[in-house]
Amino acid sequence: MATTAAGTPVFLEVRTQLRSALLILGEPKEGGTPMDISITPSSLQVKTPADCTELRLPAEVRLVPSSCRGLQYVAGDGLHLRLQVWAESNAKLISMFNQNSQARECCTFYCQSCGEVIIRDRKLLRLLPLPSENWGALVGEWCCHPDPFANKPLHPQENDCFIGDSFFLVNLRSDLWQPRPELAPVETHCLSSENHFKLKPKANTKVICKRCKVMLGETMSSETTKFYKTEIIIQPSERNFPIIPRSQFVQSVIAQCLVELSTARSTFRFTIQGHDGKVYILLWLLNSDSLVIESLGSSRGITKFPLLEDILKADSSSAWNAVKVLYQPCVKSRNEKLSSAWESDISIHTLTLPSATCLELLLILSRNNATLPPSLRYMNSFQVAFLKM
């Protein structure tokens, strides 16, 4: 982990695959000039008459001091320079299933927001990836006879878990199923470890956590339920519930989805859509090999949000693997033309999440954008942000 002494704000973006880095030394405080900058393979030191900043790099990152080039002053940012690095990616994504052997263990499903047990001691014998959402449209190209899969939806059996881009499908027959009144469509299924439904007389299929009332997913049939990856943590039953800050969890899950889809389908543009069908964010993945090292002096004066308090309580410096994205918000009728163009483009992939989570993600992106040096916050008409992996 990077460590630092308080002083001049420092921002370092390392591209591990390109073995290059951008270093930005923030504007010193009044009376802080001149600056004495010392760069070694494992550390960076900035001395001014007012203070001294020392940034020690993680063990997997080593600078090449002799490669420094492109030194320039950018108003509002400070000094910019580029240099070579030797770096190894050490990204650890928060995965629902850490390894294939976990499929043979009994698992417990938790609400990520509050830790409430949703499904206890479920033995998952098969973890199967679902085809893309548009697979049905391609069947005609594969078959010379009528579609053999017509009107045959994919539903998991009791010990199955089907994995989609942003959700899981599980069978709840043995855990929670009860006959429903014929004339009382289900609005909300309140799931808990007590294994029962609460029925309300409105046509809706939302699955709600009994304790914190967060939307966890949707019912797909009388036995099949969709749980969104951003709302559920699945752990082997012998392990305790892991306490992960909400913003960190959401960022890591979304980053993982973007990386997996870009690798498997060469898709780099995404629409983030709520379960209500509205598009909330347009995302464009730039790269997935960034390592960001920064001192947080530049974060002062940023508006604090309760959702992001875990970020603000971090040490005075941090180092984290990240994906770099461009984004455009689409709330309150913003970017309607661009959103419509993206929705009609078949090369752009849609990720569906609970609407509240879409707003959380937008807040996280805005907060991360605001902490960047001013010159890095925009690229053309898009805003820039890093999502922690």
mmCIF file of C-alpha atoms in Angstrom:
data_model
loop_
_atom_site.group_PDB
_atom_site.id
_atom_site.type_symbol
_atom_site.label_atom_id
_atom_site.label_comp_id
_atom_site.label_asym_id
_atom_site.label_seq_id
_atom_site.Cartn_x
_atom_site.Cartn_y
_atom_site.Cartn_z
ATOM 1 C CA MET A 1 0.000 0.000 0.000
ATOM 2 C CA ALA A 2 1.209 3.486 -0.779
ATOM 3 C CA THR A 3 2.073 5.691 2.199
ATOM 4 C CA THR A 4 2.634 9.416 2.338
ATOM 5 C CA ALA A 5 3.206 12.379 4.567
ATOM 6 C CA ALA A 6 0.702 15.221 4.224
ATOM 7 C CA GLY A 7 1.559 18.079 1.897
ATOM 8 C CA THR A 8 1.446 18.673 -1.863
ATOM 9 C CA PRO A 9 -1.342 16.676 -3.593
ATOM 10 C CA VAL A 10 0.066 13.879 -5.761
ATOM 11 C CA PHE A 11 -1.720 11.882 -8.475
ATOM 12 C CA LEU A 12 -0.065 8.955 -10.287
ATOM 13 C CA GLU A 13 -1.826 6.851 -12.919
ATOM 14 C CA VAL A 14 0.143 3.733 -13.861
ATOM 15 C CA ARG A 15 -0.750 1.751 -16.995
ATOM 16 C CA THR A 16 0.525 -1.704 -16.119
ATOM 17 C CA GLN A 17 0.299 -3.115 -19.658
ATOM 18 C CA LEU A 18 1.894 -0.079 -21.308
ATOM 19 C CA ARG A 19 4.469 0.297 -18.509
ATOM 20 C CA SER A 20 3.979 4.025 -18.451
ATOM 21 C CA ALA A 21 2.746 6.511 -15.870
ATOM 22 C CA LEU A 22 1.369 10.026 -15.668
ATOM 23 C CA LEU A 23 2.490 11.959 -12.598
ATOM 24 C CA ILE A 24 0.730 15.156 -11.507
ATOM 25 C CA LEU A 25 2.077 17.245 -8.636
ATOM 26 C CA GLY A 26 -0.669 19.548 -7.418
ATOM 27 C CA GLU A 27 -0.441 23.276 -6.895
ATOM 28 C CA PRO A 28 1.507 23.947 -3.679
ATOM 29 C CA LYS A 29 0.016 26.113 -0.957
ATOM 30 C CA GLU A 30 0.791 29.797 -0.813
ATOM 31 C CA GLY A 31 4.456 30.278 -0.082
ATOM 32 C CA GLY A 32 5.131 26.698 -1.156
ATOM 33 C CA THR A 33 7.408 27.471 -4.083
ATOM 34 C CA PRO A 34 10.077 26.616 -5.090
ATOM 35 C CA MET A 35 9.637 22.821 -5.218
ATOM 36 C CA ASP A 36 12.391 20.236 -4.872
ATOM 37 C CA ILE A 37 11.303 16.957 -6.502
ATOM 38 C CA SER A 38 13.156 13.699 -5.885
ATOM 39 C CA ILE A 39 12.154 10.481 -7.693
ATOM 40 C CA THR A 40 13.536 7.036 -6.827
ATOM 41 C CA PRO A 41 12.312 3.622 -8.055
ATOM 42 C CA SER A 42 10.252 3.068 -4.892
ATOM 43 C CA SER A 43 9.297 6.560 -3.749
ATOM 44 C CA LEU A 44 8.596 10.154 -4.644
ATOM 45 C CA GLN A 45 9.453 13.172 -2.486
ATOM 46 C CA VAL A 46 8.338 16.782 -2.952
ATOM 47 C CA LYS A 47 9.838 19.466 -0.698
ATOM 48 C CA THR A 48 8.676 23.059 -0.465
ATOM 49 C CA PRO A 49 9.446 25.739 2.138
ATOM 50 C CA ALA A 50 6.009 25.023 3.651
ATOM 51 C CA ASP A 51 5.911 21.229 3.774
ATOM 52 C CA CYS A 52 7.284 17.896 2.560
ATOM 53 C CA THR A 53 5.352 15.154 0.773
ATOM 54 C CA GLU A 54 6.767 11.651 0.521
ATOM 55 C CA LEU A 55 4.939 8.972 -1.433
ATOM 56 C CA ARG A 56 6.131 5.385 -1.042
ATOM 57 C CA LEU A 57 4.984 3.121 -3.848
ATOM 58 C CA PRO A 58 3.481 -0.377 -3.510
ATOM 59 C CA ALA A 59 5.916 -3.257 -3.859
ATOM 60 C CA GLU A 60 4.566 -4.175 -7.311
ATOM 61 C CA VAL A 61 5.341 -0.713 -8.767
ATOM 62 C CA ARG A 62 8.828 0.577 -9.586
ATOM 63 C CA LEU A 63 9.532 3.864 -11.343
ATOM 64 C CA VAL A 64 12.349 4.445 -13.836
ATOM 65 C CA PRO A 65 13.665 7.910 -12.814
ATOM 66 C CA SER A 66 15.861 8.336 -15.899
ATOM 67 C CA SER A 67 12.802 8.078 -18.184
ATOM 68 C CA CYS A 68 11.124 11.314 -16.982
ATOM 69 C CA ARG A 69 9.911 13.403 -19.932
ATOM 70 C CA GLY A 70 7.255 15.884 -21.006
ATOM 71 C CA LEU A 71 7.543 18.122 -17.954
ATOM 72 C CA GLN A 72 4.993 20.936 -18.181
ATOM 73 C CA TYR A 73 2.967 23.206 -15.955
ATOM 74 C CA VAL A 74 -0.820 23.080 -16.319
ATOM 75 C CA ALA A 75 -2.768 25.880 -14.679
ATOM 76 C CA GLY A 76 -5.122 24.562 -12.015
ATOM 77 C CA ASP A 77 -3.351 21.189 -11.887
ATOM 78 C CA GLY A 78 0.331 21.784 -11.274
ATOM 79 C CA LEU A 79 3.270 19.942 -12.815
ATOM 80 C CA HIS A 80 2.700 17.091 -15.287
ATOM 81 C CA LEU A 81 5.325 14.582 -16.353
ATOM 82 C CA ARG A 82 5.464 11.092 -17.802
ATOM 83 C CA LEU A 83 7.833 8.251 -17.029
ATOM 84 C CA GLN A 84 8.313 4.532 -17.451
ATOM 85 C CA VAL A 85 7.355 2.052 -14.747
ATOM 86 C CA TRP A 86 7.715 -1.615 -14.001
ATOM 87 C CA ALA A 87 4.415 -2.804 -12.584
ATOM 88 C CA GLU A 88 2.418 -5.954 -11.988
ATOM 89 C CA SER A 89 -1.358 -5.949 -11.851
ATOM 90 C CA ASN A 90 -2.579 -7.065 -8.446
ATOM 91 C CA ALA A 91 -6.312 -6.593 -8.963
ATOM 92 C CA LYS A 92 -8.565 -8.656 -6.713
ATOM 93 C CA LEU A 93 -12.143 -8.429 -7.865
ATOM 94 C CA ILE A 94 -14.915 -9.058 -5.371
ATOM 95 C CA SER A 95 -16.269 -12.266 -6.862
ATOM 96 C CA MET A 96 -19.484 -14.022 -5.905
ATOM 97 C CA PHE A 97 -17.810 -17.370 -6.458
ATOM 98 C CA ASN A 98 -14.102 -17.308 -5.686
ATOM 99 C CA GLN A 99 -13.357 -20.638 -7.315
ATOM 100 C CA ASN A 100 -15.151 -23.489 -9.060
ATOM 101 C CA SER A 101 -14.821 -25.797 -6.055
ATOM 102 C CA GLN A 102 -17.172 -23.457 -4.187
ATOM 103 C CA ALA A 103 -19.996 -24.802 -6.329
ATOM 104 C CA ARG A 104 -19.713 -28.072 -4.393
ATOM 105 C CA GLU A 105 -20.111 -26.341 -1.034
ATOM 106 C CA CYS A 106 -23.216 -25.177 0.745
ATOM 107 C CA CYS A 107 -23.647 -21.460 0.142
ATOM 108 C CA THR A 108 -25.531 -18.730 1.919
ATOM 109 C CA PHE A 109 -26.992 -15.740 0.092
ATOM 110 C CA TYR A 110 -26.798 -12.429 1.978
ATOM 111 C CA CYS A 111 -28.208 -8.983 1.343
ATOM 112 C CA GLN A 112 -25.059 -6.959 0.726
ATOM 113 C CA SER A 113 -26.509 -3.798 2.233
ATOM 114 C CA CYS A 114 -27.437 -5.150 5.671
ATOM 115 C CA GLY A 115 -26.211 -8.767 5.922
ATOM 116 C CA GLU A 116 -29.675 -10.347 6.181
ATOM 117 C CA VAL A 117 -29.653 -14.034 5.206
ATOM 118 C CA ILE A 118 -31.732 -14.507 2.058
ATOM 119 C CA ILE A 119 -31.063 -18.196 1.303
ATOM 120 C CA ARG A 120 -29.321 -20.381 3.861
ATOM 121 C CA ASP A 121 -27.206 -23.484 3.159
ATOM 122 C CA ARG A 122 -28.016 -23.944 -0.518
ATOM 123 C CA LYS A 123 -25.855 -26.559 -2.227
ATOM 124 C CA LEU A 124 -25.134 -25.382 -5.755
ATOM 125 C CA LEU A 125 -24.091 -28.280 -7.946
ATOM 126 C CA ARG A 126 -24.025 -26.359 -11.214
ATOM 127 C CA LEU A 127 -22.958 -22.798 -11.974
ATOM 128 C CA LEU A 128 -23.877 -22.178 -15.600
ATOM 129 C CA PRO A 129 -23.346 -18.998 -17.636
ATOM 130 C CA LEU A 130 -26.387 -17.780 -19.520
ATOM 131 C CA PRO A 131 -26.137 -16.914 -23.229
ATOM 132 C CA SER A 132 -26.339 -13.283 -24.264
ATOM 133 C CA GLU A 133 -29.733 -11.600 -24.043
ATOM 134 C CA ASN A 134 -30.077 -11.631 -27.845
ATOM 135 C CA TRP A 135 -29.324 -15.305 -28.340
ATOM 136 C CA GLY A 136 -32.896 -16.083 -29.455
ATOM 137 C CA ALA A 137 -32.595 -13.752 -32.434
ATOM 138 C CA LEU A 138 -29.601 -15.733 -33.691
ATOM 139 C CA VAL A 139 -31.241 -19.170 -33.573
ATOM 140 C CA GLY A 140 -32.607 -18.675 -37.089
ATOM 141 C CA GLU A 141 -29.043 -18.461 -38.357
ATOM 142 C CA TRP A 142 -28.105 -21.733 -36.658
ATOM 143 C CA CYS A 143 -31.095 -23.925 -37.512
ATOM 144 C CA CYS A 144 -32.542 -24.941 -40.878
ATOM 145 C CA HIS A 145 -35.865 -25.921 -39.228
ATOM 146 C CA PRO A 146 -38.287 -24.095 -36.882
ATOM 147 C CA ASP A 147 -36.809 -22.756 -33.684
ATOM 148 C CA PRO A 148 -36.593 -25.722 -31.254
ATOM 149 C CA PHE A 149 -36.190 -23.340 -28.296
ATOM 150 C CA ALA A 150 -39.291 -21.246 -28.938
ATOM 151 C CA ASN A 151 -41.335 -20.614 -25.790
ATOM 152 C CA LYS A 152 -38.833 -22.563 -23.691
ATOM 153 C CA PRO A 153 -37.350 -20.142 -21.168
ATOM 154 C CA LEU A 154 -34.234 -21.130 -19.280
ATOM 155 C CA HIS A 155 -35.108 -21.906 -15.668
ATOM 156 C CA PRO A 156 -32.634 -23.333 -13.128
ATOM 157 C CA GLN A 157 -33.286 -26.547 -11.235
ATOM 158 C CA GLU A 158 -33.132 -26.745 -7.456
ATOM 159 C CA ASN A 159 -29.316 -26.945 -7.193
ATOM 160 C CA ASP A 160 -28.499 -24.717 -10.163
ATOM 161 C CA CYS A 161 -27.379 -21.134 -10.377
ATOM 162 C CA PHE A 162 -27.533 -19.497 -13.799
ATOM 163 C CA ILE A 163 -25.193 -16.509 -14.153
ATOM 164 C CA GLY A 164 -26.123 -13.580 -16.376
ATOM 165 C CA ASP A 165 -24.244 -10.376 -17.103
ATOM 166 C CA SER A 166 -25.546 -8.560 -14.037
ATOM 167 C CA PHE A 167 -27.706 -11.113 -12.234
ATOM 168 C CA PHE A 168 -28.133 -14.664 -10.952
ATOM 169 C CA LEU A 169 -31.097 -16.949 -11.541
ATOM 170 C CA VAL A 170 -31.873 -19.390 -8.737
ATOM 171 C CA ASN A 171 -34.702 -21.784 -7.977
ATOM 172 C CA LEU A 172 -36.473 -21.017 -4.700
ATOM 173 C CA ARG A 173 -38.925 -23.914 -4.704
ATOM 174 C CA SER A 174 -37.440 -25.758 -1.724
ATOM 175 C CA ASP A 175 -36.765 -22.582 0.266
ATOM 176 C CA LEU A 176 -39.578 -20.137 -0.091
ATOM 177 C CA TRP A 177 -42.303 -21.250 -2.462
ATOM 178 C CA GLN A 178 -45.895 -21.088 -1.263
ATOM 179 C CA PRO A 179 -49.060 -21.203 -3.369
ATOM 180 C CA ARG A 180 -50.209 -17.705 -4.248
ATOM 181 C CA PRO A 181 -53.833 -16.546 -4.214
ATOM 182 C CA GLU A 182 -55.114 -16.578 -7.783
ATOM 183 C CA LEU A 183 -56.650 -13.099 -7.538
ATOM 184 C CA ALA A 184 -53.799 -11.435 -5.644
ATOM 185 C CA PRO A 185 -50.826 -10.787 -7.945
ATOM 186 C CA VAL A 186 -47.604 -10.415 -6.007
ATOM 187 C CA GLU A 187 -46.122 -6.956 -5.637
ATOM 188 C CA THR A 188 -43.324 -7.535 -3.155
ATOM 189 C CA HIS A 189 -41.659 -10.704 -1.945
ATOM 190 C CA CYS A 190 -39.961 -9.946 1.365
ATOM 191 C CA LEU A 191 -37.182 -12.520 1.608
ATOM 192 C CA SER A 192 -35.429 -13.423 4.809
ATOM 193 C CA SER A 193 -33.924 -16.378 6.641
ATOM 194 C CA GLU A 194 -37.403 -17.017 8.079
ATOM 195 C CA ASN A 195 -38.339 -18.369 4.638
ATOM 196 C CA HIS A 196 -41.682 -16.782 3.870
ATOM 197 C CA PHE A 197 -43.355 -14.370 1.479
ATOM 198 C CA LYS A 198 -45.297 -11.228 2.269
ATOM 199 C CA LEU A 199 -47.942 -10.691 -0.363
ATOM 200 C CA LYS A 200 -49.405 -7.350 -1.416
ATOM 201 C CA PRO A 201 -52.276 -6.927 -3.846
ATOM 202 C CA LYS A 202 -50.508 -5.116 -6.698
ATOM 203 C CA ALA A 203 -49.005 -6.430 -9.903
ATOM 204 C CA ASN A 204 -45.271 -6.150 -9.338
ATOM 205 C CA THR A 205 -42.449 -8.669 -9.094
ATOM 206 C CA LYS A 206 -39.822 -6.893 -6.999
ATOM 207 C CA VAL A 207 -37.918 -8.933 -4.411
ATOM 208 C CA ILE A 208 -37.239 -6.827 -1.333
ATOM 209 C CA CYS A 209 -34.953 -7.448 1.651
ATOM 210 C CA LYS A 210 -37.127 -7.801 4.736
ATOM 211 C CA ARG A 211 -34.694 -5.946 6.988
ATOM 212 C CA CYS A 212 -33.449 -2.936 4.973
ATOM 213 C CA LYS A 213 -36.135 -2.843 2.215
ATOM 214 C CA VAL A 214 -33.530 -2.733 -0.566
ATOM 215 C CA MET A 215 -34.583 -4.227 -3.891
ATOM 216 C CA LEU A 216 -32.627 -7.459 -4.390
ATOM 217 C CA GLY A 217 -34.128 -8.766 -7.618
ATOM 218 C CA GLU A 218 -37.302 -9.850 -9.374
ATOM 219 C CA THR A 219 -39.422 -12.981 -9.621
ATOM 220 C CA MET A 220 -39.289 -14.543 -13.079
ATOM 221 C CA SER A 221 -41.764 -17.375 -12.430
ATOM 222 C CA SER A 222 -43.361 -19.172 -9.497
ATOM 223 C CA GLU A 223 -40.047 -20.890 -8.762
ATOM 224 C CA THR A 224 -37.314 -18.794 -10.400
ATOM 225 C CA THR A 225 -35.937 -15.566 -8.960
ATOM 226 C CA LYS A 226 -33.432 -13.132 -10.430
ATOM 227 C CA PHE A 227 -30.979 -11.608 -7.933
ATOM 228 C CA TYR A 228 -28.844 -8.678 -9.065
ATOM 229 C CA LYS A 229 -25.096 -9.052 -8.532
ATOM 230 C CA THR A 230 -24.844 -5.589 -6.983
ATOM 231 C CA GLU A 231 -27.275 -6.521 -4.185
ATOM 232 C CA ILE A 232 -26.237 -10.034 -3.129
ATOM 233 C CA ILE A 233 -23.152 -11.608 -1.580
ATOM 234 C CA ILE A 234 -22.824 -15.388 -1.872
ATOM 235 C CA GLN A 235 -20.472 -17.059 0.586
ATOM 236 C CA PRO A 236 -19.687 -20.655 1.644
ATOM 237 C CA SER A 237 -21.913 -21.277 4.662
ATOM 238 C CA GLU A 238 -18.992 -21.839 7.022
ATOM 239 C CA ARG A 239 -17.737 -18.292 6.400
ATOM 240 C CA ASN A 240 -19.047 -15.185 8.088
ATOM 241 C CA PHE A 241 -20.721 -12.340 6.237
ATOM 242 C CA PRO A 242 -17.980 -10.084 4.811
ATOM 243 C CA ILE A 243 -18.413 -6.407 5.659
ATOM 244 C CA ILE A 244 -17.614 -4.542 2.430
ATOM 245 C CA PRO A 245 -18.365 -0.808 2.098
ATOM 246 C CA ARG A 246 -21.282 -0.335 -0.258
ATOM 247 C CA SER A 247 -19.532 1.985 -2.717
ATOM 248 C CA GLN A 248 -16.510 -0.332 -2.911
ATOM 249 C CA PHE A 249 -18.746 -3.330 -3.607
ATOM 250 C CA VAL A 250 -20.771 -1.588 -6.318
ATOM 251 C CA GLN A 251 -17.628 -0.323 -8.050
ATOM 252 C CA SER A 252 -15.958 -3.727 -7.989
ATOM 253 C CA VAL A 253 -19.002 -5.600 -9.311
ATOM 254 C CA ILE A 254 -19.546 -3.110 -12.146
ATOM 255 C CA ALA A 255 -15.814 -3.102 -12.987
ATOM 256 C CA GLN A 256 -15.850 -6.885 -13.138
ATOM 257 C CA CYS A 257 -18.877 -6.891 -15.458
ATOM 258 C CA LEU A 258 -17.236 -4.370 -17.789
ATOM 259 C CA VAL A 259 -13.949 -6.289 -17.920
ATOM 260 C CA GLU A 260 -15.624 -9.657 -18.531
ATOM 261 C CA LEU A 261 -17.929 -8.351 -21.259
ATOM 262 C CA SER A 262 -15.190 -6.403 -23.023
ATOM 263 C CA THR A 263 -12.973 -9.492 -23.019
ATOM 264 C CA ALA A 264 -15.622 -11.990 -24.099
ATOM 265 C CA ARG A 265 -17.532 -9.872 -26.622
ATOM 266 C CA SER A 266 -15.209 -7.006 -27.547
ATOM 267 C CA THR A 267 -17.873 -4.646 -26.247
ATOM 268 C CA PHE A 268 -16.637 -1.367 -24.784
ATOM 269 C CA ARG A 269 -19.757 0.818 -24.706
ATOM 270 C CA PHE A 270 -22.589 0.162 -22.268
ATOM 271 C CA THR A 271 -25.919 1.600 -21.226
ATOM 272 C CA ILE A 272 -26.744 1.291 -17.527
ATOM 273 C CA GLN A 273 -30.481 0.725 -17.373
ATOM 274 C CA GLY A 274 -32.773 0.549 -14.364
ATOM 275 C CA HIS A 275 -35.263 -2.251 -13.791
ATOM 276 C CA ASP A 276 -37.895 0.329 -14.752
ATOM 277 C CA GLY A 277 -36.505 0.380 -18.301
ATOM 278 C CA LYS A 278 -35.010 3.877 -18.057
ATOM 279 C CA VAL A 279 -31.404 4.525 -19.113
ATOM 280 C CA TYR A 280 -29.469 6.263 -16.345
ATOM 281 C CA ILE A 281 -25.838 6.255 -17.543
ATOM 282 C CA LEU A 282 -23.867 5.830 -20.753
ATOM 283 C CA LEU A 283 -20.489 4.163 -20.046
ATOM 284 C CA TRP A 284 -17.473 3.828 -22.330
ATOM 285 C CA LEU A 285 -14.657 1.578 -21.091
ATOM 286 C CA LEU A 286 -11.254 3.075 -21.922
ATOM 287 C CA ASN A 287 -8.885 0.650 -20.197
ATOM 288 C CA SER A 288 -8.806 -1.917 -17.417
ATOM 289 C CA ASP A 289 -5.105 -1.892 -16.489
ATOM 290 C CA SER A 290 -4.848 1.323 -14.462
ATOM 291 C CA LEU A 291 -3.246 1.506 -11.046
ATOM 292 C CA VAL A 292 -4.037 4.807 -9.354
ATOM 293 C CA ILE A 293 -1.880 6.150 -6.542
ATOM 294 C CA GLU A 294 -2.828 9.441 -4.961
ATOM 295 C CA SER A 295 -2.564 11.570 -1.881
ATOM 296 C CA LEU A 296 -5.979 12.841 -0.867
ATOM 297 C CA GLY A 297 -5.116 16.434 -0.158
ATOM 298 C CA SER A 298 -6.928 17.350 -3.363
ATOM 299 C CA SER A 299 -10.186 15.913 -1.969
ATOM 300 C CA ARG A 300 -10.707 18.725 0.492
ATOM 301 C CA GLY A 301 -13.761 20.856 -0.190
ATOM 302 C CA ILE A 302 -15.551 18.031 -2.018
ATOM 303 C CA THR A 303 -19.158 17.629 -0.919
ATOM 304 C CA LYS A 304 -19.564 14.623 1.373
ATOM 305 C CA PHE A 305 -22.249 12.017 0.722
ATOM 306 C CA PRO A 306 -23.238 9.307 3.271
ATOM 307 C CA LEU A 307 -22.931 6.594 0.602
ATOM 308 C CA LEU A 308 -19.275 7.508 0.055
ATOM 309 C CA GLU A 309 -18.148 8.034 3.634
ATOM 310 C CA ASP A 310 -15.997 4.888 3.405
ATOM 311 C CA ILE A 311 -13.955 6.597 0.673
ATOM 312 C CA LEU A 312 -13.580 9.807 2.630
ATOM 313 C CA LYS A 313 -12.436 7.954 5.752
ATOM 314 C CA ALA A 314 -9.524 6.400 3.883
ATOM 315 C CA ASP A 315 -5.911 7.141 4.781
ATOM 316 C CA SER A 316 -4.270 10.295 3.440
ATOM 317 C CA SER A 317 -3.067 8.252 0.468
ATOM 318 C CA SER A 318 -4.265 5.196 -1.398
ATOM 319 C CA ALA A 319 -3.312 2.835 -4.214
ATOM 320 C CA TRP A 320 -5.903 0.851 -6.110
ATOM 321 C CA ASN A 321 -6.444 -1.036 -9.352
ATOM 322 C CA ALA A 322 -9.155 0.491 -11.484
ATOM 323 C CA VAL A 323 -10.947 0.566 -14.799
ATOM 324 C CA LYS A 324 -11.039 3.942 -16.521
ATOM 325 C CA VAL A 325 -14.373 4.947 -18.030
ATOM 326 C CA LEU A 326 -16.035 7.806 -19.829
ATOM 327 C CA TYR A 327 -19.614 8.462 -18.793
ATOM 328 C CA GLN A 328 -22.627 10.619 -19.506
ATOM 329 C CA PRO A 329 -25.573 10.904 -17.072
ATOM 330 C CA CYS A 330 -29.018 10.494 -18.609
ATOM 331 C CA VAL A 331 -31.186 11.520 -15.650
ATOM 332 C CA LYS A 332 -33.660 14.419 -15.913
ATOM 333 C CA SER A 333 -33.780 14.165 -19.727
ATOM 334 C CA ARG A 334 -30.054 14.834 -20.136
ATOM 335 C CA ASN A 335 -28.295 13.550 -23.284
ATOM 336 C CA GLU A 336 -31.545 12.236 -24.786
ATOM 337 C CA LYS A 337 -30.302 12.234 -28.392
ATOM 338 C CA LEU A 338 -27.065 10.451 -27.527
ATOM 339 C CA SER A 339 -28.934 7.950 -25.368
ATOM 340 C CA SER A 340 -31.370 7.160 -28.192
ATOM 341 C CA ALA A 341 -28.482 6.689 -30.632
ATOM 342 C CA TRP A 342 -26.720 4.309 -28.245
ATOM 343 C CA GLU A 343 -29.884 2.303 -27.552
ATOM 344 C CA SER A 344 -30.367 1.674 -31.278
ATOM 345 C CA ASP A 345 -26.734 0.608 -31.789
ATOM 346 C CA ILE A 346 -26.444 -3.197 -31.679
ATOM 347 C CA SER A 347 -22.756 -2.984 -30.734
ATOM 348 C CA ILE A 348 -23.649 -1.394 -27.384
ATOM 349 C CA HIS A 349 -24.468 -3.688 -24.473
ATOM 350 C CA THR A 350 -27.103 -2.991 -21.817
ATOM 351 C CA LEU A 351 -26.583 -3.765 -18.132
ATOM 352 C CA THR A 352 -29.779 -3.781 -16.076
ATOM 353 C CA LEU A 353 -29.658 -2.967 -12.356
ATOM 354 C CA PRO A 354 -32.139 -1.787 -9.716
ATOM 355 C CA SER A 355 -32.935 1.859 -10.393
ATOM 356 C CA ALA A 356 -31.672 2.895 -6.951
ATOM 357 C CA THR A 357 -28.326 1.217 -7.686
ATOM 358 C CA CYS A 358 -28.083 3.088 -11.010
ATOM 359 C CA LEU A 359 -28.364 6.336 -9.047
ATOM 360 C CA GLU A 360 -25.772 5.080 -6.534
ATOM 361 C CA LEU A 361 -23.398 4.308 -9.391
ATOM 362 C CA LEU A 362 -23.934 7.750 -10.901
ATOM 363 C CA LEU A 363 -23.161 9.326 -7.522
ATOM 364 C CA ILE A 364 -19.981 7.234 -7.233
ATOM 365 C CA LEU A 365 -18.865 8.233 -10.734
ATOM 366 C CA SER A 366 -19.522 11.909 -9.983
ATOM 367 C CA ARG A 367 -17.608 11.719 -6.711
ATOM 368 C CA ASN A 368 -14.653 9.949 -8.329
ATOM 369 C CA ASN A 369 -14.641 12.476 -11.173
ATOM 370 C CA ALA A 370 -14.561 15.385 -8.719
ATOM 371 C CA THR A 371 -11.418 14.040 -7.003
ATOM 372 C CA LEU A 372 -9.408 13.926 -10.255
ATOM 373 C CA PRO A 373 -7.074 16.769 -11.248
ATOM 374 C CA PRO A 374 -9.166 19.282 -13.272
ATOM 375 C CA SER A 375 -7.423 18.553 -16.580
ATOM 376 C CA LEU A 376 -8.354 14.854 -16.361
ATOM 377 C CA ARG A 377 -12.050 15.252 -15.595
ATOM 378 C CA TYR A 378 -13.290 15.553 -19.180
ATOM 379 C CA MET A 379 -12.537 13.939 -22.521
ATOM 380 C CA ASN A 380 -14.415 15.592 -25.364
ATOM 381 C CA SER A 381 -18.023 15.816 -24.133
ATOM 382 C CA PHE A 382 -17.693 12.910 -21.691
ATOM 383 C CA GLN A 383 -16.771 12.946 -18.029
ATOM 384 C CA VAL A 384 -13.933 10.683 -16.818
ATOM 385 C CA ALA A 385 -13.884 8.456 -13.761
ATOM 386 C CA PHE A 386 -12.052 5.479 -12.316
ATOM 387 C CA LEU A 387 -13.960 2.519 -10.836
ATOM 388 C CA LYS A 388 -12.051 0.641 -8.173
ATOM 389 C CA MET A 389 -11.628 -3.064 -8.769
#
